[in-house]
Amino acid sequence: DFAIAWDWEYDRDFVFQVHDYCLQRNLKPYLVQPFNLNETLQLISEDKIKFRVFFDRVADTDFRFQELVQLLQNKGTFFINDPDKIKWIDDKVLIHMDLTFHKIPVPPTFIYYPHDGETVLINKIKQIGVPFVVKPAHGVETGGMGVLINGYTVEDIYQWQRQYKDFIFLIQKQIIPFIMNEKPAWFRVFYILEKIIACWWNPSTHVYEAVTKADVETFNLKPLYTLAERIEELYKLGLFSTEIAVDKTGDFVVVDYINDQCDMRKKSKFADGVCDEIVDLIVNRLVEKIQEEVIMREKNGDNLSKM
């Protein structure tokens, strides 16, 4: 019924929780890893196995899985995150321009190109102000590795560029969050198949806390959900996260646009992991919607649907 492709060792608990929840609902889950990829490709090609729903946790980092993605697309499999929709997500320049065009609030940002000289950079820094953040145009390692925080000078940018060798990057005003109840008003918001779950997320310690209904009312946090909905409307992904901060003027700003490969390590095992109950909610929602899709496809003879 359902397959997950994965290879990150820290994904194991999440993947097996999804697997076990599927079994509890009488679904037939299948795990694809590098060791059984070729066998899986052959079985699909020979119509010996069929996946109605596919959840890809690896194709963006391991090109060997691209053949599997293409094969399943040709078979009409439903993807949690459509590969045709996520291929642009990694380009922060395009996403920044798109969000700006659609009037979704993002930090003041300039894009650095290889032909920009020192004078251009100085002028950009003056316009944005300090401190600033530098982000690569394509991809950031888990936990924010690869992002320069607290930049003040052109030399800071050059040192970062020498280390990461990125030709195009974003220079962005660093958002200083408002303090709410002694916590920075910085949030990581998850969208999972029509459900939105918000968390407090400390940008210094990377520690998560669940946002409660009382928090939403007390601190007027409804824009977190509105912004996540607007992002989903633009990109139509089944699962993603976004980072949103409230600045000192009280404005909500999308500071890290879209992450389609959410880190699902649990807080009970990792200090910087997602709250256990939130991972459980995400898994339950995922499997619930997978079951709905499988039932629908069984009734409709595997015709395409729009989950």
PDB file of C-alpha atoms in Angstrom:
ATOM      1  CA  ASP A   1       0.000   0.000   0.000  1.00  0.00           C
ATOM      2  CA  PHE A   2       2.613   2.498   1.131  1.00  0.00           C
ATOM      3  CA  ALA A   3       6.385   2.882   0.834  1.00  0.00           C
ATOM      4  CA  ILE A   4       8.979   5.094   2.520  1.00  0.00           C
ATOM      5  CA  ALA A   5      12.419   5.635   1.022  1.00  0.00           C
ATOM      6  CA  TRP A   6      15.032   6.587   3.604  1.00  0.00           C
ATOM      7  CA  ASP A   7      18.710   6.239   4.507  1.00  0.00           C
ATOM      8  CA  TRP A   8      19.479   8.747   7.299  1.00  0.00           C
ATOM      9  CA  GLU A   9      20.311   6.844  10.477  1.00  0.00           C
ATOM     10  CA  TYR A  10      18.481   9.380  12.664  1.00  0.00           C
ATOM     11  CA  ASP A  11      15.302   8.845  10.656  1.00  0.00           C
ATOM     12  CA  ARG A  12      15.016   5.288  11.914  1.00  0.00           C
ATOM     13  CA  ASP A  13      12.679   5.907  14.865  1.00  0.00           C
ATOM     14  CA  PHE A  14      10.371   8.100  12.790  1.00  0.00           C
ATOM     15  CA  VAL A  15      10.256   5.680   9.864  1.00  0.00           C
ATOM     16  CA  PHE A  16       9.553   2.683  12.063  1.00  0.00           C
ATOM     17  CA  GLN A  17       6.882   4.566  13.983  1.00  0.00           C
ATOM     18  CA  VAL A  18       5.131   5.306  10.680  1.00  0.00           C
ATOM     19  CA  HIS A  19       5.624   1.648   9.727  1.00  0.00           C
ATOM     20  CA  ASP A  20       4.094   0.412  12.991  1.00  0.00           C
ATOM     21  CA  TYR A  21       1.151   2.819  12.810  1.00  0.00           C
ATOM     22  CA  CYS A  22       0.447   1.547   9.292  1.00  0.00           C
ATOM     23  CA  LEU A  23       0.388  -2.043  10.523  1.00  0.00           C
ATOM     24  CA  GLN A  24      -2.039  -1.061  13.290  1.00  0.00           C
ATOM     25  CA  ARG A  25      -4.399   0.234  10.591  1.00  0.00           C
ATOM     26  CA  ASN A  26      -4.027  -2.958   8.525  1.00  0.00           C
ATOM     27  CA  LEU A  27      -1.976  -1.196   5.863  1.00  0.00           C
ATOM     28  CA  LYS A  28       0.969  -2.875   4.162  1.00  0.00           C
ATOM     29  CA  PRO A  29       4.059  -0.667   4.572  1.00  0.00           C
ATOM     30  CA  TYR A  30       7.299  -1.198   2.662  1.00  0.00           C
ATOM     31  CA  LEU A  31      10.695   0.326   3.472  1.00  0.00           C
ATOM     32  CA  VAL A  32      13.114   1.212   0.677  1.00  0.00           C
ATOM     33  CA  GLN A  33      16.788   1.643   1.555  1.00  0.00           C
ATOM     34  CA  PRO A  34      19.990   1.570  -0.483  1.00  0.00           C
ATOM     35  CA  PHE A  35      20.458  -2.160   0.154  1.00  0.00           C
ATOM     36  CA  ASN A  36      17.097  -3.148  -1.398  1.00  0.00           C
ATOM     37  CA  LEU A  37      16.679  -0.345  -3.936  1.00  0.00           C
ATOM     38  CA  ASN A  38      17.624  -2.366  -7.026  1.00  0.00           C
ATOM     39  CA  GLU A  39      15.454  -5.281  -5.950  1.00  0.00           C
ATOM     40  CA  THR A  40      12.546  -2.896  -5.384  1.00  0.00           C
ATOM     41  CA  LEU A  41      12.979  -1.319  -8.824  1.00  0.00           C
ATOM     42  CA  GLN A  42      12.866  -4.735 -10.441  1.00  0.00           C
ATOM     43  CA  LEU A  43       9.780  -5.826  -8.485  1.00  0.00           C
ATOM     44  CA  ILE A  44       7.929  -2.654  -9.476  1.00  0.00           C
ATOM     45  CA  SER A  45       8.962  -2.971 -13.119  1.00  0.00           C
ATOM     46  CA  GLU A  46       7.661  -6.539 -13.172  1.00  0.00           C
ATOM     47  CA  ASP A  47       4.397  -5.475 -11.467  1.00  0.00           C
ATOM     48  CA  LYS A  48       5.109  -7.801  -8.549  1.00  0.00           C
ATOM     49  CA  ILE A  49       4.566  -5.011  -6.032  1.00  0.00           C
ATOM     50  CA  LYS A  50       2.529  -1.817  -6.219  1.00  0.00           C
ATOM     51  CA  PHE A  51       2.712   1.276  -4.042  1.00  0.00           C
ATOM     52  CA  ARG A  52      -0.372   3.449  -3.864  1.00  0.00           C
ATOM     53  CA  VAL A  53       1.346   6.094  -1.715  1.00  0.00           C
ATOM     54  CA  PHE A  54       5.031   7.026  -1.531  1.00  0.00           C
ATOM     55  CA  PHE A  55       6.911   9.092   1.049  1.00  0.00           C
ATOM     56  CA  ASP A  56      10.370  10.140  -0.111  1.00  0.00           C
ATOM     57  CA  ARG A  57      12.935  10.936   2.594  1.00  0.00           C
ATOM     58  CA  VAL A  58      16.069  10.474   0.513  1.00  0.00           C
ATOM     59  CA  ALA A  59      15.902  11.281  -3.228  1.00  0.00           C
ATOM     60  CA  ASP A  60      17.138  14.839  -2.725  1.00  0.00           C
ATOM     61  CA  THR A  61      20.379  13.575  -1.150  1.00  0.00           C
ATOM     62  CA  ASP A  62      20.930  10.265  -2.983  1.00  0.00           C
ATOM     63  CA  PHE A  63      20.586  10.441  -6.769  1.00  0.00           C
ATOM     64  CA  ARG A  64      20.237   6.639  -6.962  1.00  0.00           C
ATOM     65  CA  PHE A  65      16.656   6.992  -5.752  1.00  0.00           C
ATOM     66  CA  GLN A  66      15.690   9.285  -8.621  1.00  0.00           C
ATOM     67  CA  GLU A  67      14.986   6.265 -10.811  1.00  0.00           C
ATOM     68  CA  LEU A  68      12.533   5.000  -8.192  1.00  0.00           C
ATOM     69  CA  VAL A  69      10.806   8.386  -8.059  1.00  0.00           C
ATOM     70  CA  GLN A  70      10.447   8.531 -11.840  1.00  0.00           C
ATOM     71  CA  LEU A  71       9.181   4.963 -12.030  1.00  0.00           C
ATOM     72  CA  LEU A  72       6.524   5.593  -9.381  1.00  0.00           C
ATOM     73  CA  GLN A  73       5.476   8.824 -11.078  1.00  0.00           C
ATOM     74  CA  ASN A  74       4.922   6.873 -14.280  1.00  0.00           C
ATOM     75  CA  LYS A  75       2.864   4.337 -12.324  1.00  0.00           C
ATOM     76  CA  GLY A  76       0.570   7.066 -10.975  1.00  0.00           C
ATOM     77  CA  THR A  77       1.613   6.641  -7.338  1.00  0.00           C
ATOM     78  CA  PHE A  78       0.507   9.361  -4.930  1.00  0.00           C
ATOM     79  CA  PHE A  79       3.455  11.251  -3.384  1.00  0.00           C
ATOM     80  CA  ILE A  80       3.226  12.901   0.027  1.00  0.00           C
ATOM     81  CA  ASN A  81       5.415  15.634  -1.489  1.00  0.00           C
ATOM     82  CA  ASP A  82       5.092  15.780  -5.261  1.00  0.00           C
ATOM     83  CA  PRO A  83       8.631  15.698  -6.746  1.00  0.00           C
ATOM     84  CA  ASP A  84       7.610  18.139  -9.478  1.00  0.00           C
ATOM     85  CA  LYS A  85       6.624  20.635  -6.796  1.00  0.00           C
ATOM     86  CA  ILE A  86       9.609  20.262  -4.484  1.00  0.00           C
ATOM     87  CA  LYS A  87      12.343  20.560  -7.112  1.00  0.00           C
ATOM     88  CA  TRP A  88      12.211  24.357  -6.823  1.00  0.00           C
ATOM     89  CA  ILE A  89      12.027  24.442  -3.025  1.00  0.00           C
ATOM     90  CA  ASP A  90      15.798  24.177  -2.614  1.00  0.00           C
ATOM     91  CA  ASP A  91      16.363  27.437  -4.525  1.00  0.00           C
ATOM     92  CA  LYS A  92      16.031  30.109  -1.849  1.00  0.00           C
ATOM     93  CA  VAL A  93      16.435  32.908  -4.374  1.00  0.00           C
ATOM     94  CA  LEU A  94      13.395  31.790  -6.358  1.00  0.00           C
ATOM     95  CA  ILE A  95      11.379  31.110  -3.212  1.00  0.00           C
ATOM     96  CA  HIS A  96      12.304  34.503  -1.759  1.00  0.00           C
ATOM     97  CA  MET A  97      11.155  36.290  -4.908  1.00  0.00           C
ATOM     98  CA  ASP A  98       7.985  34.196  -5.039  1.00  0.00           C
ATOM     99  CA  LEU A  99       7.043  34.882  -1.415  1.00  0.00           C
ATOM    100  CA  THR A 100       7.779  38.578  -1.877  1.00  0.00           C
ATOM    101  CA  PHE A 101       5.600  38.679  -4.992  1.00  0.00           C
ATOM    102  CA  HIS A 102       2.735  37.072  -3.069  1.00  0.00           C
ATOM    103  CA  LYS A 103       3.176  39.555  -0.202  1.00  0.00           C
ATOM    104  CA  ILE A 104       4.212  36.974   2.375  1.00  0.00           C
ATOM    105  CA  PRO A 105       6.388  38.864   4.889  1.00  0.00           C
ATOM    106  CA  VAL A 106      10.089  37.977   4.686  1.00  0.00           C
ATOM    107  CA  PRO A 107      13.160  39.808   6.050  1.00  0.00           C
ATOM    108  CA  PRO A 108      14.742  42.567   3.935  1.00  0.00           C
ATOM    109  CA  THR A 109      17.069  40.617   1.657  1.00  0.00           C
ATOM    110  CA  PHE A 110      19.617  41.163  -1.081  1.00  0.00           C
ATOM    111  CA  ILE A 111      20.936  38.503  -3.413  1.00  0.00           C
ATOM    112  CA  TYR A 112      24.687  38.356  -3.960  1.00  0.00           C
ATOM    113  CA  TYR A 113      25.957  37.384  -7.404  1.00  0.00           C
ATOM    114  CA  PRO A 114      29.570  36.604  -8.414  1.00  0.00           C
ATOM    115  CA  HIS A 115      29.945  39.894 -10.300  1.00  0.00           C
ATOM    116  CA  ASP A 116      29.060  41.979  -7.220  1.00  0.00           C
ATOM    117  CA  GLY A 117      32.148  43.833  -6.016  1.00  0.00           C
ATOM    118  CA  GLU A 118      33.053  45.053  -2.541  1.00  0.00           C
ATOM    119  CA  THR A 119      31.363  48.426  -3.084  1.00  0.00           C
ATOM    120  CA  VAL A 120      28.095  46.698  -3.977  1.00  0.00           C
ATOM    121  CA  LEU A 121      28.310  44.551  -0.844  1.00  0.00           C
ATOM    122  CA  ILE A 122      28.998  47.557   1.371  1.00  0.00           C
ATOM    123  CA  ASN A 123      25.959  49.341  -0.041  1.00  0.00           C
ATOM    124  CA  LYS A 124      23.794  46.255   0.480  1.00  0.00           C
ATOM    125  CA  ILE A 125      24.930  45.955   4.093  1.00  0.00           C
ATOM    126  CA  LYS A 126      24.170  49.641   4.685  1.00  0.00           C
ATOM    127  CA  GLN A 127      20.649  49.200   3.338  1.00  0.00           C
ATOM    128  CA  ILE A 128      19.919  46.034   5.320  1.00  0.00           C
ATOM    129  CA  GLY A 129      21.724  47.047   8.488  1.00  0.00           C
ATOM    130  CA  VAL A 130      23.644  44.968  11.001  1.00  0.00           C
ATOM    131  CA  PRO A 131      23.669  42.339  12.228  1.00  0.00           C
ATOM    132  CA  PHE A 132      22.824  40.395   9.100  1.00  0.00           C
ATOM    133  CA  VAL A 133      22.523  36.750   8.089  1.00  0.00           C
ATOM    134  CA  VAL A 134      24.111  35.055   5.068  1.00  0.00           C
ATOM    135  CA  LYS A 135      22.394  31.973   3.620  1.00  0.00           C
ATOM    136  CA  PRO A 136      23.427  29.797   0.680  1.00  0.00           C
ATOM    137  CA  ALA A 137      21.035  29.930  -2.256  1.00  0.00           C
ATOM    138  CA  HIS A 138      20.870  26.147  -2.405  1.00  0.00           C
ATOM    139  CA  GLY A 139      20.434  23.998   0.659  1.00  0.00           C
ATOM    140  CA  VAL A 140      21.379  24.311   4.292  1.00  0.00           C
ATOM    141  CA  GLU A 141      22.612  21.498   6.485  1.00  0.00           C
ATOM    142  CA  THR A 142      20.415  20.256   9.318  1.00  0.00           C
ATOM    143  CA  GLY A 143      20.489  22.560  12.325  1.00  0.00           C
ATOM    144  CA  GLY A 144      21.354  25.668  10.341  1.00  0.00           C
ATOM    145  CA  MET A 145      24.908  24.647   9.449  1.00  0.00           C
ATOM    146  CA  GLY A 146      26.080  26.724   6.533  1.00  0.00           C
ATOM    147  CA  VAL A 147      24.298  29.885   7.688  1.00  0.00           C
ATOM    148  CA  LEU A 148      26.311  32.888   8.881  1.00  0.00           C
ATOM    149  CA  ILE A 149      24.609  34.589  11.826  1.00  0.00           C
ATOM    150  CA  ASN A 150      25.625  37.914  13.370  1.00  0.00           C
ATOM    151  CA  GLY A 151      27.429  39.221  10.313  1.00  0.00           C
ATOM    152  CA  TYR A 152      28.714  42.792  10.551  1.00  0.00           C
ATOM    153  CA  THR A 153      31.301  43.394   7.845  1.00  0.00           C
ATOM    154  CA  VAL A 154      32.178  42.572   4.250  1.00  0.00           C
ATOM    155  CA  GLU A 155      35.047  40.469   5.572  1.00  0.00           C
ATOM    156  CA  ASP A 156      32.526  38.299   7.456  1.00  0.00           C
ATOM    157  CA  ILE A 157      30.858  37.580   4.117  1.00  0.00           C
ATOM    158  CA  TYR A 158      34.142  36.800   2.367  1.00  0.00           C
ATOM    159  CA  GLN A 159      35.198  34.402   5.144  1.00  0.00           C
ATOM    160  CA  TRP A 160      31.863  32.602   4.888  1.00  0.00           C
ATOM    161  CA  GLN A 161      32.134  32.452   1.090  1.00  0.00           C
ATOM    162  CA  ARG A 162      35.650  30.979   1.239  1.00  0.00           C
ATOM    163  CA  GLN A 163      34.408  28.263   3.596  1.00  0.00           C
ATOM    164  CA  TYR A 164      31.258  27.264   1.691  1.00  0.00           C
ATOM    165  CA  LYS A 165      32.270  28.293  -1.832  1.00  0.00           C
ATOM    166  CA  ASP A 166      28.761  29.371  -2.763  1.00  0.00           C
ATOM    167  CA  PHE A 167      28.550  31.632  -5.781  1.00  0.00           C
ATOM    168  CA  ILE A 168      25.065  32.965  -5.094  1.00  0.00           C
ATOM    169  CA  PHE A 169      23.737  33.655  -1.625  1.00  0.00           C
ATOM    170  CA  LEU A 170      21.260  35.754   0.312  1.00  0.00           C
ATOM    171  CA  ILE A 171      22.241  38.601   2.611  1.00  0.00           C
ATOM    172  CA  GLN A 172      19.327  39.038   4.967  1.00  0.00           C
ATOM    173  CA  LYS A 173      18.477  41.320   7.828  1.00  0.00           C
ATOM    174  CA  GLN A 174      18.827  39.393  11.076  1.00  0.00           C
ATOM    175  CA  ILE A 175      15.482  39.368  12.837  1.00  0.00           C
ATOM    176  CA  ILE A 176      15.737  40.051  16.567  1.00  0.00           C
ATOM    177  CA  PRO A 177      12.709  38.310  18.055  1.00  0.00           C
ATOM    178  CA  PHE A 178      10.283  39.831  20.497  1.00  0.00           C
ATOM    179  CA  ILE A 179      10.384  38.198  23.929  1.00  0.00           C
ATOM    180  CA  MET A 180       7.159  36.498  24.976  1.00  0.00           C
ATOM    181  CA  ASN A 181       6.955  35.082  28.486  1.00  0.00           C
ATOM    182  CA  GLU A 182      10.780  35.025  28.680  1.00  0.00           C
ATOM    183  CA  LYS A 183      11.021  33.103  25.392  1.00  0.00           C
ATOM    184  CA  PRO A 184      12.113  34.373  21.971  1.00  0.00           C
ATOM    185  CA  ALA A 185       9.087  34.652  19.688  1.00  0.00           C
ATOM    186  CA  TRP A 186      10.573  32.281  17.158  1.00  0.00           C
ATOM    187  CA  PHE A 187       8.551  29.358  15.881  1.00  0.00           C
ATOM    188  CA  ARG A 188       8.840  26.283  13.737  1.00  0.00           C
ATOM    189  CA  VAL A 189       5.504  25.494  12.137  1.00  0.00           C
ATOM    190  CA  PHE A 190       4.733  22.087  10.628  1.00  0.00           C
ATOM    191  CA  TYR A 191       2.165  21.500   7.908  1.00  0.00           C
ATOM    192  CA  ILE A 192       1.043  17.885   7.590  1.00  0.00           C
ATOM    193  CA  LEU A 193      -1.754  17.106   5.133  1.00  0.00           C
ATOM    194  CA  GLU A 194      -4.239  19.864   6.010  1.00  0.00           C
ATOM    195  CA  LYS A 195      -3.179  20.066   9.668  1.00  0.00           C
ATOM    196  CA  ILE A 196      -0.905  22.784  11.100  1.00  0.00           C
ATOM    197  CA  ILE A 197       1.142  22.298  14.274  1.00  0.00           C
ATOM    198  CA  ALA A 198       3.199  25.140  15.739  1.00  0.00           C
ATOM    199  CA  CYS A 199       6.174  24.945  18.109  1.00  0.00           C
ATOM    200  CA  TRP A 200       8.268  27.453  19.960  1.00  0.00           C
ATOM    201  CA  TRP A 201      11.813  27.009  18.660  1.00  0.00           C
ATOM    202  CA  ASN A 202      14.774  28.735  20.290  1.00  0.00           C
ATOM    203  CA  PRO A 203      17.194  29.838  17.526  1.00  0.00           C
ATOM    204  CA  SER A 204      20.129  29.760  19.960  1.00  0.00           C
ATOM    205  CA  THR A 205      19.569  26.415  21.688  1.00  0.00           C
ATOM    206  CA  HIS A 206      17.353  24.749  19.012  1.00  0.00           C
ATOM    207  CA  VAL A 207      15.057  23.541  21.804  1.00  0.00           C
ATOM    208  CA  TYR A 208      11.391  22.950  20.940  1.00  0.00           C
ATOM    209  CA  GLU A 209       8.285  23.538  23.036  1.00  0.00           C
ATOM    210  CA  ALA A 210       4.724  22.909  21.949  1.00  0.00           C
ATOM    211  CA  VAL A 211       2.536  25.939  21.261  1.00  0.00           C
ATOM    212  CA  THR A 212      -0.635  25.521  23.317  1.00  0.00           C
ATOM    213  CA  LYS A 213      -4.117  26.867  22.636  1.00  0.00           C
ATOM    214  CA  ALA A 214      -3.568  29.224  25.568  1.00  0.00           C
ATOM    215  CA  ASP A 215      -0.360  30.485  23.904  1.00  0.00           C
ATOM    216  CA  VAL A 216      -2.244  31.207  20.683  1.00  0.00           C
ATOM    217  CA  GLU A 217      -4.822  33.304  22.535  1.00  0.00           C
ATOM    218  CA  THR A 218      -2.456  34.981  24.994  1.00  0.00           C
ATOM    219  CA  PHE A 219       0.152  36.015  22.436  1.00  0.00           C
ATOM    220  CA  ASN A 220      -2.112  36.385  19.383  1.00  0.00           C
ATOM    221  CA  LEU A 221      -0.294  33.684  17.407  1.00  0.00           C
ATOM    222  CA  LYS A 222      -2.990  32.989  14.808  1.00  0.00           C
ATOM    223  CA  PRO A 223      -0.809  34.516  12.033  1.00  0.00           C
ATOM    224  CA  LEU A 224       1.495  31.476  12.402  1.00  0.00           C
ATOM    225  CA  TYR A 225      -1.291  29.304  11.054  1.00  0.00           C
ATOM    226  CA  THR A 226      -2.396  31.803   8.419  1.00  0.00           C
ATOM    227  CA  LEU A 227       1.127  32.115   7.007  1.00  0.00           C
ATOM    228  CA  ALA A 228       1.615  28.330   6.924  1.00  0.00           C
ATOM    229  CA  GLU A 229      -1.695  28.004   5.061  1.00  0.00           C
ATOM    230  CA  ARG A 230      -0.627  30.620   2.523  1.00  0.00           C
ATOM    231  CA  ILE A 231       2.669  28.832   1.913  1.00  0.00           C
ATOM    232  CA  GLU A 232       0.821  25.548   1.408  1.00  0.00           C
ATOM    233  CA  GLU A 233      -1.530  27.211  -1.059  1.00  0.00           C
ATOM    234  CA  LEU A 234       1.472  28.308  -3.118  1.00  0.00           C
ATOM    235  CA  TYR A 235       3.458  25.060  -3.120  1.00  0.00           C
ATOM    236  CA  LYS A 236       0.913  22.304  -2.401  1.00  0.00           C
ATOM    237  CA  LEU A 237       3.208  20.123  -0.293  1.00  0.00           C
ATOM    238  CA  GLY A 238       1.918  17.409   2.019  1.00  0.00           C
ATOM    239  CA  LEU A 239       4.583  17.833   4.695  1.00  0.00           C
ATOM    240  CA  PHE A 240       6.866  20.781   5.321  1.00  0.00           C
ATOM    241  CA  SER A 241       8.041  23.135   8.031  1.00  0.00           C
ATOM    242  CA  THR A 242       8.654  26.863   8.029  1.00  0.00           C
ATOM    243  CA  GLU A 243      10.282  29.185  10.553  1.00  0.00           C
ATOM    244  CA  ILE A 244       8.398  32.307  11.578  1.00  0.00           C
ATOM    245  CA  ALA A 245       9.548  34.989  14.014  1.00  0.00           C
ATOM    246  CA  VAL A 246       7.788  37.924  15.626  1.00  0.00           C
ATOM    247  CA  ASP A 247      10.083  40.946  15.521  1.00  0.00           C
ATOM    248  CA  LYS A 248      10.313  43.714  18.104  1.00  0.00           C
ATOM    249  CA  THR A 249       7.609  45.715  16.329  1.00  0.00           C
ATOM    250  CA  GLY A 250       5.185  42.780  16.593  1.00  0.00           C
ATOM    251  CA  ASP A 251       5.316  41.839  12.911  1.00  0.00           C
ATOM    252  CA  PHE A 252       5.307  38.158  11.903  1.00  0.00           C
ATOM    253  CA  VAL A 253       8.149  37.380   9.469  1.00  0.00           C
ATOM    254  CA  VAL A 254       8.902  34.125   7.619  1.00  0.00           C
ATOM    255  CA  VAL A 255      12.625  33.747   8.317  1.00  0.00           C
ATOM    256  CA  ASP A 256      13.355  30.284   6.914  1.00  0.00           C
ATOM    257  CA  TYR A 257      11.025  29.634   4.046  1.00  0.00           C
ATOM    258  CA  ILE A 258      10.270  25.962   3.408  1.00  0.00           C
ATOM    259  CA  ASN A 259      11.853  22.719   4.536  1.00  0.00           C
ATOM    260  CA  ASP A 260      10.357  19.661   2.860  1.00  0.00           C
ATOM    261  CA  GLN A 261      12.634  17.187   4.692  1.00  0.00           C
ATOM    262  CA  CYS A 262      11.652  17.762   8.303  1.00  0.00           C
ATOM    263  CA  ASP A 263      13.937  16.453  11.029  1.00  0.00           C
ATOM    264  CA  MET A 264      11.700  14.163  13.081  1.00  0.00           C
ATOM    265  CA  ARG A 265      14.089  13.166  15.871  1.00  0.00           C
ATOM    266  CA  LYS A 266      12.289  13.124  19.212  1.00  0.00           C
ATOM    267  CA  LYS A 267      13.077  15.371  22.156  1.00  0.00           C
ATOM    268  CA  SER A 268      13.100  12.396  24.532  1.00  0.00           C
ATOM    269  CA  LYS A 269      16.265  11.175  22.775  1.00  0.00           C
ATOM    270  CA  PHE A 270      17.817  14.397  21.473  1.00  0.00           C
ATOM    271  CA  ALA A 271      17.965  17.746  23.265  1.00  0.00           C
ATOM    272  CA  ASP A 272      17.217  19.551  19.996  1.00  0.00           C
ATOM    273  CA  GLY A 273      14.554  17.089  18.891  1.00  0.00           C
ATOM    274  CA  VAL A 274      10.894  17.797  18.179  1.00  0.00           C
ATOM    275  CA  CYS A 275       8.510  17.345  21.117  1.00  0.00           C
ATOM    276  CA  ASP A 276       7.489  13.688  21.259  1.00  0.00           C
ATOM    277  CA  GLU A 277       3.781  14.457  21.270  1.00  0.00           C
ATOM    278  CA  ILE A 278       4.161  16.577  18.129  1.00  0.00           C
ATOM    279  CA  VAL A 279       5.999  13.833  16.257  1.00  0.00           C
ATOM    280  CA  ASP A 280       3.221  11.469  17.349  1.00  0.00           C
ATOM    281  CA  LEU A 281       0.600  13.881  15.989  1.00  0.00           C
ATOM    282  CA  ILE A 282       2.454  14.164  12.684  1.00  0.00           C
ATOM    283  CA  VAL A 283       2.808  10.396  12.331  1.00  0.00           C
ATOM    284  CA  ASN A 284      -0.821   9.795  13.231  1.00  0.00           C
ATOM    285  CA  ARG A 285      -2.011  12.402  10.737  1.00  0.00           C
ATOM    286  CA  LEU A 286       0.275  11.039   8.028  1.00  0.00           C
ATOM    287  CA  VAL A 287      -0.935   7.461   8.445  1.00  0.00           C
ATOM    288  CA  GLU A 288      -4.565   8.553   8.748  1.00  0.00           C
ATOM    289  CA  LYS A 289      -4.368  10.344   5.381  1.00  0.00           C
ATOM    290  CA  ILE A 290      -2.412   7.473   3.816  1.00  0.00           C
ATOM    291  CA  GLN A 291      -5.210   5.112   4.796  1.00  0.00           C
ATOM    292  CA  GLU A 292      -7.804   7.454   3.284  1.00  0.00           C
ATOM    293  CA  GLU A 293      -5.828   7.596   0.036  1.00  0.00           C
ATOM    294  CA  VAL A 294      -5.365   3.824  -0.117  1.00  0.00           C
ATOM    295  CA  ILE A 295      -9.089   3.197   0.454  1.00  0.00           C
ATOM    296  CA  MET A 296      -9.999   5.780  -2.183  1.00  0.00           C
ATOM    297  CA  ARG A 297      -7.655   4.230  -4.728  1.00  0.00           C
ATOM    298  CA  GLU A 298      -8.939   0.737  -4.018  1.00  0.00           C
ATOM    299  CA  LYS A 299     -12.482   1.939  -4.706  1.00  0.00           C
ATOM    300  CA  ASN A 300     -11.535   3.947  -7.791  1.00  0.00           C
ATOM    301  CA  GLY A 301      -9.218   1.397  -9.340  1.00  0.00           C
ATOM    302  CA  ASP A 302      -6.078   3.409  -8.507  1.00  0.00           C
ATOM    303  CA  ASN A 303      -7.197   6.470 -10.418  1.00  0.00           C
ATOM    304  CA  LEU A 304      -5.311   9.601  -9.432  1.00  0.00           C
ATOM    305  CA  SER A 305      -6.708  11.574  -6.528  1.00  0.00           C
ATOM    306  CA  LYS A 306      -5.989  14.850  -4.795  1.00  0.00           C
ATOM    307  CA  MET A 307      -5.343  14.127  -1.132  1.00  0.00           C
TER     308      MET A 307
END
